[in-house]
Short mmCIF file of C-alpha atoms in Angstrom, two decimals:
data_model
loop_
_atom_site.label_atom_id
_atom_site.label_comp_id
_atom_site.label_asym_id
_atom_site.label_seq_id
_atom_site.Cartn_x
_atom_site.Cartn_y
_atom_site.Cartn_z
CA MET A 486 42.36 35.08 15.64
CA ASP A 487 42.81 37.57 13.15
CA SER A 488 43.21 34.78 10.74
CA LYS A 489 40.20 32.59 11.63
CA ARG A 490 37.85 36.52 11.73
CA LYS A 491 38.65 37.37 8.05
CA VAL A 492 38.27 33.88 6.80
CA ASP A 493 34.67 34.07 8.82
CA GLU A 494 34.53 37.55 6.93
CA GLN A 495 34.81 36.30 4.09
CA ASP A 496 32.72 33.19 4.23
CA GLU A 497 29.75 35.54 5.12
CA GLU A 498 30.81 37.71 1.75
CA ILE A 499 30.25 34.82 0.24
CA GLN A 500 27.02 33.99 1.62
CA SER A 501 25.77 36.84 0.40
CA LYS A 502 26.17 36.73 -2.72
CA LEU A 503 25.50 33.18 -2.80
CA ALA A 504 22.24 34.90 -1.81
CA ARG A 505 21.76 37.62 -3.93
CA LEU A 506 22.31 34.54 -6.80
CA GLU A 507 18.54 34.34 -5.95
CA ASP A 508 17.10 37.07 -7.76
CA ASP A 509 19.56 36.99 -10.20
CA ILE A 510 18.64 33.54 -12.03
CA SER A 511 16.49 33.08 -15.20
CA TYR A 512 15.82 30.02 -16.82
CA ASP A 513 14.72 28.77 -20.45
CA ALA A 514 13.26 25.48 -21.85
CA LEU A 515 14.68 22.49 -21.84
CA ASP A 516 15.59 20.28 -24.53
CA ALA A 517 17.95 17.08 -24.59
CA HIS A 518 20.81 19.27 -26.43
CA SER A 519 20.29 22.17 -24.01
CA LEU A 520 20.09 19.76 -20.92
CA ARG A 521 23.22 18.40 -21.86
CA ARG A 522 24.79 21.44 -22.68
CA LEU A 523 23.62 22.56 -18.66
CA LEU A 524 24.80 19.72 -17.36
CA LEU A 525 27.77 19.72 -18.64
CA THR A 526 28.64 23.12 -17.53
CA PHE A 527 27.36 22.44 -14.25
CA GLU A 528 30.58 19.18 -13.91
CA LYS A 529 32.69 22.05 -15.03
CA LYS A 530 32.11 23.94 -12.92
CA VAL A 531 31.48 21.62 -9.65
CA THR A 532 35.25 20.02 -10.84
CA LYS A 533 36.66 24.10 -10.95
CA ASN A 534 35.93 24.44 -7.42
CA GLN A 535 37.29 21.60 -6.09
CA GLN A 536 40.53 22.22 -7.87
CA MET A 537 40.70 26.29 -6.14
CA ARG A 538 39.70 24.14 -2.56
CA ALA A 539 42.45 21.94 -2.96
CA LYS A 540 44.96 24.32 -3.91
CA PHE A 541 44.03 26.95 -1.59
CA PRO A 542 42.19 25.39 1.34
CA ASP A 543 42.65 28.62 3.71
CA THR A 544 42.06 31.61 1.54
CA PRO A 545 38.34 31.56 0.54
CA GLU A 546 39.20 34.33 -1.86
CA LYS A 547 40.51 32.16 -3.75
CA PHE A 548 37.45 30.19 -4.44
CA MET A 549 34.70 32.37 -3.79
CA ASP A 550 33.90 32.93 -7.61
CA SER A 551 34.32 29.21 -8.16
CA GLU A 552 31.89 28.51 -5.78
CA ILE A 553 29.65 31.54 -6.35
CA GLU A 554 29.50 28.93 -10.44
CA VAL A 555 28.59 26.10 -8.39
CA ASP A 556 25.47 27.58 -6.53
CA GLU A 557 24.16 29.23 -9.96
CA GLU A 558 24.73 26.23 -11.87
CA ILE A 559 22.43 24.12 -9.06
CA LYS A 560 20.23 27.04 -9.32
CA LYS A 561 19.53 26.27 -13.08
CA LEU A 562 19.07 22.60 -12.30
CA HIS A 563 15.66 23.20 -10.69
CA LEU A 564 14.52 23.52 -14.45
CA VAL A 565 15.03 19.85 -15.16
CA ALA A 566 12.27 19.35 -12.61
CA ALA A 567 9.85 20.58 -14.83
CA SER A 568 11.29 18.17 -17.60
CA PRO A 569 11.05 14.69 -15.81
CA GLU A 570 10.72 13.05 -19.87
CA LEU A 571 14.47 13.74 -19.76
CA TYR A 572 15.24 11.91 -16.23
CA LEU A 573 17.33 9.19 -18.35
CA GLU A 574 19.55 11.94 -20.05
CA VAL A 575 20.83 12.84 -16.87
CA VAL A 576 21.51 9.07 -16.02
CA LYS A 577 22.93 8.55 -19.25
CA LEU A 578 25.28 11.54 -18.83
CA LYS A 579 26.43 10.68 -15.07
CA SER A 580 25.37 13.69 -13.21
CA ILE A 581 23.55 12.13 -10.39
CA PRO A 582 26.93 11.16 -8.26
CA THR A 583 27.90 14.87 -8.98
CA ILE A 584 24.90 16.56 -7.25
CA VAL A 585 24.89 13.65 -4.89
CA SER A 586 28.50 14.85 -3.82
CA LEU A 587 27.61 18.22 -3.26
CA LEU A 588 26.24 17.65 -0.29
CA VAL A 589 28.75 17.11 1.29
CA HIS A 590 30.33 20.02 0.45
CA GLU A 591 32.10 22.12 2.50
CA ASN A 592 30.06 25.08 1.92
CA ALA A 593 26.82 24.29 4.32
CA ASP A 594 24.26 26.70 1.69
CA ILE A 595 25.55 24.70 -1.52
CA CYS A 596 24.54 21.64 0.65
CA ILE A 597 21.70 22.84 1.79
CA ASP A 598 20.64 23.78 -1.86
CA ALA A 599 21.80 20.30 -2.92
CA ILE A 600 19.21 18.98 -1.06
CA GLU A 601 16.45 21.52 -2.35
CA LEU A 602 17.49 20.03 -6.14
CA LEU A 603 17.00 16.71 -5.18
CA ASN A 604 14.29 17.28 -3.43
CA GLU A 605 12.14 18.40 -6.58
CA LEU A 606 13.99 16.19 -9.31
CA VAL A 607 12.66 13.19 -6.48
CA ASP A 608 9.14 15.02 -6.17
CA SER A 609 8.72 14.92 -10.22
CA VAL A 610 10.21 11.20 -10.51
CA SER A 611 6.51 9.04 -10.40
CA GLN A 612 6.15 11.11 -13.70
CA SER A 613 8.80 10.52 -15.73
CA PRO A 614 9.27 7.26 -17.51
CA ASP A 615 12.64 6.35 -16.60
CA SER A 616 12.12 6.45 -13.36
CA ASN A 617 12.84 3.76 -12.31
CA ALA A 618 16.52 3.92 -13.89
CA PHE A 619 16.39 7.03 -12.20
CA ILE A 620 16.04 5.53 -8.75
CA ASP A 621 18.12 2.76 -9.17
CA GLU A 622 20.97 5.69 -10.05
CA LEU A 623 20.32 7.83 -6.43
CA ILE A 624 20.62 4.65 -4.97
CA SER A 625 23.83 3.64 -6.79
CA SER A 626 25.59 6.72 -5.95
CA GLN A 627 24.66 6.48 -1.98
CA LEU A 628 21.86 9.04 -2.14
CA LEU A 629 20.46 7.03 1.14
CA GLU A 630 23.03 6.97 3.11
CA VAL A 631 24.67 10.30 2.62
CA LEU A 632 21.18 12.12 2.97
CA VAL A 633 21.50 10.39 6.66
CA GLN A 634 24.80 11.47 7.34
CA THR A 635 24.09 15.08 6.12
CA LEU A 636 20.99 15.06 9.13
CA ASP A 637 23.73 14.76 11.15
CA ARG A 638 25.56 17.57 10.19
CA LEU A 639 21.87 20.36 10.23
CA ASN A 640 21.03 21.80 13.53
CA GLU A 641 16.86 22.11 12.95
CA LYS A 642 16.86 25.47 15.00
CA GLN A 643 18.27 27.38 12.20
CA THR A 644 15.80 28.49 9.40
CA GLU A 645 17.10 27.11 6.18
CA ASP A 646 19.21 23.59 8.60
CA PHE A 647 14.85 23.27 9.48
CA GLU A 648 13.49 23.66 5.58
CA ALA A 649 16.82 21.31 4.46
CA ILE A 650 15.85 18.83 6.97
CA HIS A 651 12.32 18.91 5.64
CA ASN A 652 13.46 17.97 2.10
CA ILE A 653 15.37 15.29 3.29
CA LEU A 654 12.36 13.67 4.80
CA GLY A 655 10.57 14.58 1.59
CA ILE A 656 12.65 13.09 -0.69
CA PHE A 657 12.47 9.38 1.06
CA GLU A 658 8.75 10.20 1.29
CA ASN A 659 8.69 10.59 -2.47
CA LEU A 660 11.03 7.67 -3.30
CA LEU A 661 9.31 5.59 -1.06
CA GLU A 662 5.82 6.69 -2.68
CA VAL A 663 6.84 5.64 -6.03
CA LYS A 664 9.14 2.28 -4.98
CA PRO A 665 7.89 0.65 -1.71
CA THR A 666 10.85 -1.96 -1.17
CA ILE A 667 13.04 0.98 -0.89
CA GLY A 668 11.83 1.06 2.71
CA THR A 669 13.36 -2.45 3.26
CA LEU A 670 17.24 -0.83 1.62
CA ILE A 671 17.05 2.42 3.99
CA ILE A 672 16.50 0.22 6.73
CA SER A 673 19.07 -2.06 5.74
CA LYS A 674 21.88 0.75 4.29
CA THR A 675 21.19 3.91 7.01
CA GLU A 676 20.31 5.04 10.06
CA LEU A 677 17.22 7.05 9.51
CA LEU A 678 15.48 5.14 11.91
CA LYS A 679 17.61 6.01 14.53
CA PHE A 680 17.00 9.67 13.57
CA LEU A 681 12.64 8.83 12.98
CA LEU A 682 12.92 7.48 16.53
CA GLY A 683 14.66 9.81 18.11
CA LYS A 684 12.41 12.66 16.37
CA ILE A 685 9.16 11.18 17.69
CA LYS A 686 10.63 11.17 21.82
CA THR A 687 10.58 14.62 22.20
CA LYS A 688 7.48 16.16 23.46
CA GLY A 689 5.75 19.29 21.96
CA TYR A 690 4.56 19.69 17.78
CA ASP A 691 7.13 20.78 14.98
CA GLU A 692 6.69 19.86 11.26
CA ILE A 693 9.83 17.51 11.37
CA ARG A 694 8.36 15.66 14.28
CA LEU A 695 5.19 15.40 12.31
CA TYR A 696 7.09 14.11 9.28
CA ALA A 697 9.05 11.73 10.67
CA SER A 698 5.79 10.09 12.50
CA GLU A 699 4.55 10.01 8.50
CA LEU A 700 7.46 8.07 7.23
CA LEU A 701 7.73 5.92 10.36
CA ALA A 702 4.13 4.91 9.35
CA ILE A 703 4.78 4.77 5.49
CA LEU A 704 8.04 2.06 6.29
CA MET A 705 5.90 0.10 8.87
CA GLN A 706 3.25 -0.40 6.09
CA THR A 707 5.63 -1.79 3.77
CA ASP A 708 6.77 -4.81 4.68
CA SER A 709 7.40 -7.13 8.23
CA VAL A 710 10.92 -7.10 7.96
CA ILE A 711 10.89 -3.27 9.09
CA GLN A 712 8.12 -4.07 11.72
CA GLN A 713 10.47 -6.05 13.24
CA GLU A 714 13.49 -3.54 12.52
CA VAL A 715 11.29 -0.76 14.40
CA VAL A 716 10.19 -3.25 17.22
CA SER A 717 14.04 -4.18 17.69
CA LYS A 718 15.01 -0.80 18.21
CA GLY A 719 12.95 0.31 20.79
CA GLY A 720 9.86 1.20 18.56
CA ILE A 721 7.09 0.06 20.57
CA ASP A 722 8.10 1.94 23.49
CA ALA A 723 8.86 4.78 21.75
CA PHE A 724 5.37 5.24 20.11
CA LEU A 725 4.19 4.33 23.44
CA ILE A 726 5.64 7.11 25.79
CA ALA A 727 5.20 9.61 22.74
CA ILE A 728 1.04 8.66 22.91
CA ALA A 729 1.22 8.73 26.29
CA GLN A 730 2.00 12.96 27.19
CA TYR A 731 -1.92 13.14 25.26
CA ARG A 732 -3.79 11.13 28.48
CA HIS A 733 -4.37 14.56 29.92
CA THR A 734 -4.06 16.53 27.36
CA GLU A 735 -5.93 17.05 23.82
CA PRO A 736 -3.67 17.87 20.53
CA SER A 737 -3.87 21.54 20.47
CA SER A 738 -3.88 21.61 16.51
CA SER A 739 -5.21 19.38 13.58
CA GLU A 740 -1.74 18.81 12.55
CA GLU A 741 -0.58 17.81 16.33
CA LYS A 742 -3.51 15.60 15.49
CA GLU A 743 -2.18 13.77 12.59
CA LEU A 744 0.93 13.42 14.76
CA VAL A 745 -0.22 11.61 17.22
CA GLU A 746 -2.78 9.45 14.01
CA ASN A 747 0.27 8.35 12.64
CA LEU A 748 1.75 6.54 16.05
CA PHE A 749 -1.32 5.09 16.36
CA ASP A 750 -0.43 4.10 13.09
CA CYS A 751 2.50 2.42 13.75
CA LEU A 752 1.65 0.76 16.91
CA CYS A 753 -1.19 -1.00 14.44
CA SER A 754 1.71 -2.32 12.20
CA ALA A 755 3.90 -3.39 14.86
CA LEU A 756 1.15 -5.43 16.27
CA LEU A 757 0.10 -7.20 13.11
CA VAL A 758 3.29 -9.38 13.96
CA THR A 759 2.15 -12.19 16.49
CA GLU A 760 5.59 -11.60 19.32
CA ASN A 761 5.03 -8.16 18.74
CA ARG A 762 1.69 -8.44 20.75
CA ILE A 763 3.58 -10.31 23.43
CA LEU A 764 5.75 -7.10 23.97
CA PHE A 765 3.07 -4.45 23.42
CA ASP A 766 1.51 -6.66 26.58
CA LYS A 767 4.70 -6.35 28.82
CA ALA A 768 5.21 -2.47 27.64
CA GLU A 769 1.41 -2.26 29.21
CA GLY A 770 0.26 -0.77 26.21
CA ILE A 771 -3.27 -2.43 26.86
CA GLN A 772 -3.47 -0.16 30.40
CA LEU A 773 -2.53 2.37 27.89
CA MET A 774 -5.50 2.01 25.29
CA ILE A 775 -8.02 1.46 27.77
CA LEU A 776 -6.85 4.90 29.58
CA LEU A 777 -7.31 6.94 25.99
CA LEU A 778 -10.36 4.65 25.29
CA LYS A 779 -12.39 5.85 28.78
CA SER A 780 -11.23 9.81 28.43
CA LYS A 781 -13.47 9.67 25.29
CA GLY A 782 -11.23 12.32 24.16
CA SER A 783 -10.48 12.70 20.52
CA LEU A 784 -7.68 9.91 20.73
CA HIS A 785 -10.45 6.95 22.12
CA ALA A 786 -11.45 5.68 18.28
CA SER A 787 -7.81 5.30 17.62
CA ALA A 788 -7.06 3.21 20.88
CA LEU A 789 -9.83 1.20 20.70
CA LYS A 790 -8.13 -0.17 16.91
CA VAL A 791 -4.83 -0.67 18.83
CA ILE A 792 -6.33 -2.70 21.26
CA SER A 793 -8.43 -4.95 18.61
CA PHE A 794 -5.23 -4.77 16.99
CA ALA A 795 -3.26 -6.58 20.09
CA LEU A 796 -5.99 -9.08 20.99
CA THR A 797 -6.39 -10.31 17.71
CA ARG A 798 -5.49 -14.21 18.23
CA CYS A 799 -3.60 -13.23 20.99
CA ILE A 800 -4.55 -15.52 24.19
CA THR A 801 -2.20 -13.29 26.55
CA SER A 802 -3.77 -9.72 25.60
CA CYS A 803 -7.27 -11.32 25.65
CA LYS A 804 -6.50 -12.46 29.33
CA ARG A 805 -4.50 -9.09 30.40
CA PHE A 806 -7.58 -7.20 28.57
CA VAL A 807 -9.75 -8.91 31.06
CA GLU A 808 -7.14 -8.74 34.29
CA VAL A 809 -7.08 -4.67 33.80
CA LEU A 810 -10.55 -4.18 34.07
CA GLY A 811 -11.12 -3.29 30.64
CA LEU A 812 -14.55 -5.17 29.62
CA LYS A 813 -16.09 -2.41 31.63
CA THR A 814 -14.87 0.50 29.31
CA LEU A 815 -15.33 -1.40 26.32
CA PHE A 816 -19.22 -2.61 26.94
CA ALA A 817 -19.70 0.69 27.46
CA ALA A 818 -18.02 2.64 24.90
CA PHE A 819 -20.24 -0.71 22.47
CA MET A 820 -23.48 0.62 24.12
CA LYS A 821 -23.13 3.76 22.86
CA THR A 822 -22.14 3.69 19.08
CA GLY A 823 -24.71 5.53 17.15
CA LYS A 824 -24.11 8.50 19.37
CA LYS A 825 -20.47 8.92 18.12
CA LYS A 826 -19.23 12.43 17.15
CA LYS A 827 -19.43 13.35 13.82
CA SER A 828 -15.37 12.86 13.07
CA THR A 829 -15.59 9.23 14.14
CA ASN A 830 -16.26 6.53 11.90
CA GLU A 831 -19.13 4.78 12.91
CA LYS A 832 -18.64 1.32 10.98
CA ASP A 833 -14.71 1.08 11.76
CA TYR A 834 -15.87 1.78 15.21
CA GLU A 835 -18.32 -0.57 15.70
CA GLU A 836 -15.87 -2.99 13.61
CA HIS A 837 -13.31 -2.50 15.95
CA LEU A 838 -15.63 -3.12 19.26
CA LEU A 839 -16.88 -6.75 17.68
CA SER A 840 -13.79 -7.50 16.80
CA THR A 841 -12.03 -7.10 20.47
CA ILE A 842 -15.22 -9.03 21.72
CA SER A 843 -15.11 -11.73 19.85
CA ASN A 844 -11.17 -12.59 19.82
CA LEU A 845 -12.11 -12.51 23.40
CA LEU A 846 -15.00 -15.01 23.03
CA LEU A 847 -12.60 -17.31 21.04
CA TYR A 848 -9.57 -17.48 22.24
CA LEU A 849 -9.84 -16.99 26.28
CA ASP A 850 -10.47 -20.72 27.55
CA PRO A 851 -14.24 -21.28 27.54
CA LYS A 852 -13.80 -22.59 31.36
CA SER A 853 -11.90 -19.69 32.64
CA ASN A 854 -12.78 -16.80 34.98
CA GLU A 855 -12.09 -14.37 32.42
CA PHE A 856 -14.53 -16.37 29.54
CA GLU A 857 -17.08 -16.16 32.29
CA ARG A 858 -16.54 -12.28 33.07
CA VAL A 859 -17.10 -11.30 29.13
CA LEU A 860 -19.88 -13.81 28.83
CA ALA A 861 -21.60 -12.38 31.85
CA LYS A 862 -21.57 -9.29 30.22
CA PHE A 863 -24.49 -10.26 28.23
CA THR A 864 -26.99 -11.01 31.13
CA GLU A 865 -26.83 -7.73 32.38
CA ASN A 866 -29.62 -5.20 31.96
CA SER A 867 -31.81 -7.85 30.69
CA GLY A 868 -29.98 -8.87 27.86
CA GLU A 869 -29.37 -4.93 26.57
CA LYS A 870 -26.53 -5.99 24.82
CA ILE A 871 -27.54 -8.88 22.92
CA GLU A 872 -30.59 -6.66 21.99
CA ARG A 873 -27.72 -4.15 20.54
CA LEU A 874 -26.17 -6.74 18.61
CA VAL A 875 -29.65 -7.83 17.23
CA GLU A 876 -29.94 -4.44 16.01
CA LEU A 877 -26.43 -4.12 15.02
CA HIS A 878 -27.11 -7.45 12.68
CA GLU A 879 -30.43 -5.47 10.97
CA LYS A 880 -28.25 -2.04 10.52
CA TYR A 881 -25.55 -3.94 8.24
CA TYR A 882 -28.05 -6.64 7.04
CA SER A 883 -29.79 -3.85 5.47
CA GLN A 884 -26.83 -2.07 4.11
CA LEU A 885 -25.74 -4.73 2.69
CA GLN A 886 -28.54 -6.05 0.70
CA GLU A 887 -28.47 -2.21 -0.82
CA ALA A 888 -24.82 -2.29 -1.39
CA ASP A 889 -25.29 -6.08 -3.44
CA SER A 890 -27.76 -4.52 -6.19
CA LEU A 891 -24.99 -2.02 -6.85
CA ILE A 892 -21.70 -4.52 -7.12
CA GLU A 893 -24.14 -7.02 -8.95
CA GLN A 894 -24.19 -3.99 -11.55
CA ARG A 895 -20.12 -3.39 -11.17
CA ARG A 896 -19.63 -6.98 -11.39
CA ILE A 897 -21.51 -7.05 -15.01
CA GLN A 898 -19.86 -3.94 -16.25
CA GLU A 899 -16.50 -4.55 -14.95
CA GLU A 900 -16.57 -8.08 -15.30
CA LEU A 901 -15.61 -8.49 -11.33
CA ASP A 902 -14.13 -12.03 -10.12
CA GLN A 903 -15.70 -14.04 -7.15
CA ASP A 904 -12.78 -12.84 -5.06
CA GLN A 905 -13.24 -9.19 -5.86
CA VAL A 906 -17.14 -8.85 -5.06
CA TYR A 907 -16.55 -10.99 -1.93
CA LEU A 908 -13.52 -7.65 -1.16
CA GLU A 909 -16.58 -5.64 -2.24
CA ARG A 910 -18.93 -7.40 0.02
CA LEU A 911 -16.64 -7.19 3.21
CA GLU A 912 -16.12 -3.36 2.48
CA ASN A 913 -20.17 -2.64 2.28
CA GLY A 914 -20.96 -4.06 5.88
CA LEU A 915 -20.56 -7.50 5.31
CA PHE A 916 -17.41 -8.29 7.50
CA VAL A 917 -18.89 -6.20 10.01
CA LEU A 918 -21.95 -7.90 9.91
CA GLN A 919 -19.83 -11.34 10.17
CA LEU A 920 -18.48 -10.18 13.91
CA VAL A 921 -21.96 -9.15 14.71
CA ASP A 922 -23.08 -12.62 13.98
CA LEU A 923 -19.86 -15.05 15.41
CA VAL A 924 -20.75 -12.84 18.86
CA LEU A 925 -24.37 -13.76 18.69
CA VAL A 926 -22.97 -17.57 17.89
CA ILE A 927 -20.74 -18.17 20.64
CA THR A 928 -22.68 -16.28 23.30
CA ALA A 929 -25.76 -18.01 22.35
CA SER A 930 -24.05 -21.18 22.48
CA SER A 931 -22.64 -20.87 25.49
CA ASP A 932 -25.28 -19.78 27.86
CA PRO A 933 -28.70 -21.44 27.57
CA GLU A 934 -30.26 -18.43 29.07
CA ILE A 935 -28.66 -16.08 26.04
CA ARG A 936 -29.28 -18.67 23.81
CA LYS A 937 -33.27 -18.11 25.12
CA THR A 938 -32.64 -14.16 24.49
CA VAL A 939 -30.99 -14.67 21.59
CA LEU A 940 -33.67 -16.76 19.58
CA GLN A 941 -36.38 -15.24 21.32
CA LEU A 942 -35.20 -11.05 19.81
CA LEU A 943 -34.28 -12.82 16.65
CA ASN A 944 -38.16 -14.21 16.36
CA LEU A 945 -39.58 -10.69 17.40
CA ARG A 946 -37.63 -8.67 14.37
CA ASN A 947 -38.06 -12.09 11.46
CA ILE A 948 -34.57 -12.69 11.62
CA ASN A 949 -34.07 -16.50 10.27
CA VAL A 950 -31.91 -18.48 12.18
CA GLU A 951 -30.37 -20.06 9.51
CA GLU A 952 -29.70 -16.98 8.39
CA VAL A 953 -27.20 -16.28 10.80
CA GLN A 954 -25.42 -19.43 10.27
CA LYS A 955 -24.89 -18.84 7.07
CA ILE A 956 -23.37 -15.64 7.84
CA VAL A 957 -21.00 -17.17 10.20
CA GLY A 958 -20.27 -20.23 8.10
CA GLU A 959 -18.86 -17.48 5.50
CA TYR A 960 -16.66 -15.92 7.46
CA ILE A 961 -14.90 -18.98 8.71
CA ASP A 962 -14.60 -20.27 4.85
CA ASN A 963 -12.94 -16.85 4.15
CA LEU A 964 -10.45 -16.67 7.28
CA GLY A 965 -7.06 -15.86 6.43
CA ASP A 966 -3.96 -18.52 8.46
CA THR A 967 -2.01 -16.95 10.61
CA GLU A 968 0.68 -19.57 12.35
CA GLY A 969 -1.54 -22.68 11.59
CA GLU A 970 -4.52 -21.48 13.85
CA LYS A 971 -7.29 -21.56 10.58
CA GLU A 972 -7.90 -24.95 10.74
CA LYS A 973 -8.05 -24.93 14.85
CA GLU A 974 -10.57 -21.27 15.05
CA GLN A 975 -13.08 -23.17 12.38
CA LYS A 976 -13.31 -26.01 13.85
CA HIS A 977 -14.25 -24.62 17.01
CA VAL A 978 -16.82 -22.20 15.52
CA PHE A 979 -18.33 -24.67 13.00
CA GLU A 980 -19.53 -26.67 16.75
CA LEU A 981 -20.46 -23.50 17.78
CA ILE A 982 -22.92 -23.06 15.16
CA LYS A 983 -23.93 -26.85 15.36
CA ASN A 984 -25.19 -25.76 19.03
CA PHE A 985 -26.56 -22.83 18.23
#
């Protein structure tokens, strides 16, 4: 007991001296020559410390001074982050493996300081002309694996450890920003996903949980393999459980709302994969999103976005949506567009509404009870929803006309090609206009009474039928092909256009 107490007291003395160093160290400007000298000194101090620890493992006073010297050299290396043009020299001098090795140092303070140093270095890597060489050296030094192993060593209830965890996540974020393809390496070589999913399953808000949600959202946007890997590890359930905490309560701050929005983004990324839409349905994700949409709280727009992703080209999800009484909530929201809070992006909101409605009309069997229930919504209240569609046609057609003149100027000045012009037009209202007119065509072609109402309203507003047909035709011509669905969908809609 006395021996252990003595070691603890000596460790405390080391930590105290290391802390005092932070106020004592000064830095000079770096060039290639001074950098080499700095790194060589750093290597010598680390080697000396390793030797002293190996020689006197149970006698801290014997290696105390060498420990302090290592920490001092780590702090001096922070200056390197201010000179990213010298990063190639760091690679050539093979100093990165030594820095990474300090993450497993027995002294927790040295480990934490090394994490802080690496975070600063990686934060500046985008400014280096040799960023790829620097990142490759980090990866070959097993930084990814060691960082995740270090997470298990840290206790986020301790302030310094909490900051170290935050810095580790910062390193991953900065690496992904500079080199997005590194995401697949992170997933294949480490257990980072396990840590991130574990964090978002916890309740309440803290900065680490927010950062975990951000990293998951970034990772899932980079690669379908990562999307599948996250889902295979229970990602959909984890996201839904975390979001369900806000069924009856609002996020308490803008930061907490950002956290929840990141989780919605993760779901949307997962739902880009067809198989995941089936898993989402089985996890009762559609029911939860309908409840959030019905609540009219700050998360209702995000819930609608997830619904639109879940129903895209998915017969199972479309049927489920009707079965669990989603139509009433959906069309109530549809009739209230234009009255949204300023915080809601009206164009995006209307796009997701129309995407959901068009998918229901396209992918439900026209002879099914579910399809008839969707179609019946357009005959309620003297065809008010058809009138709303025509209003939206006018709104987005007008917006597109205004945008077209500006896009034409850009086409000439910037020599935009045909695809670039089309993408610009989509961004400026064409895509929503296409969805509006697609719904008009399908409903009018499916019911004589609706067709009569549509034609009357178009005539009243001086809207040419051929104009609507042309817009829908352009939409069909530019459909992306998902699992061979393009040709089938084109044929179906072309028949509807002829009937219209």
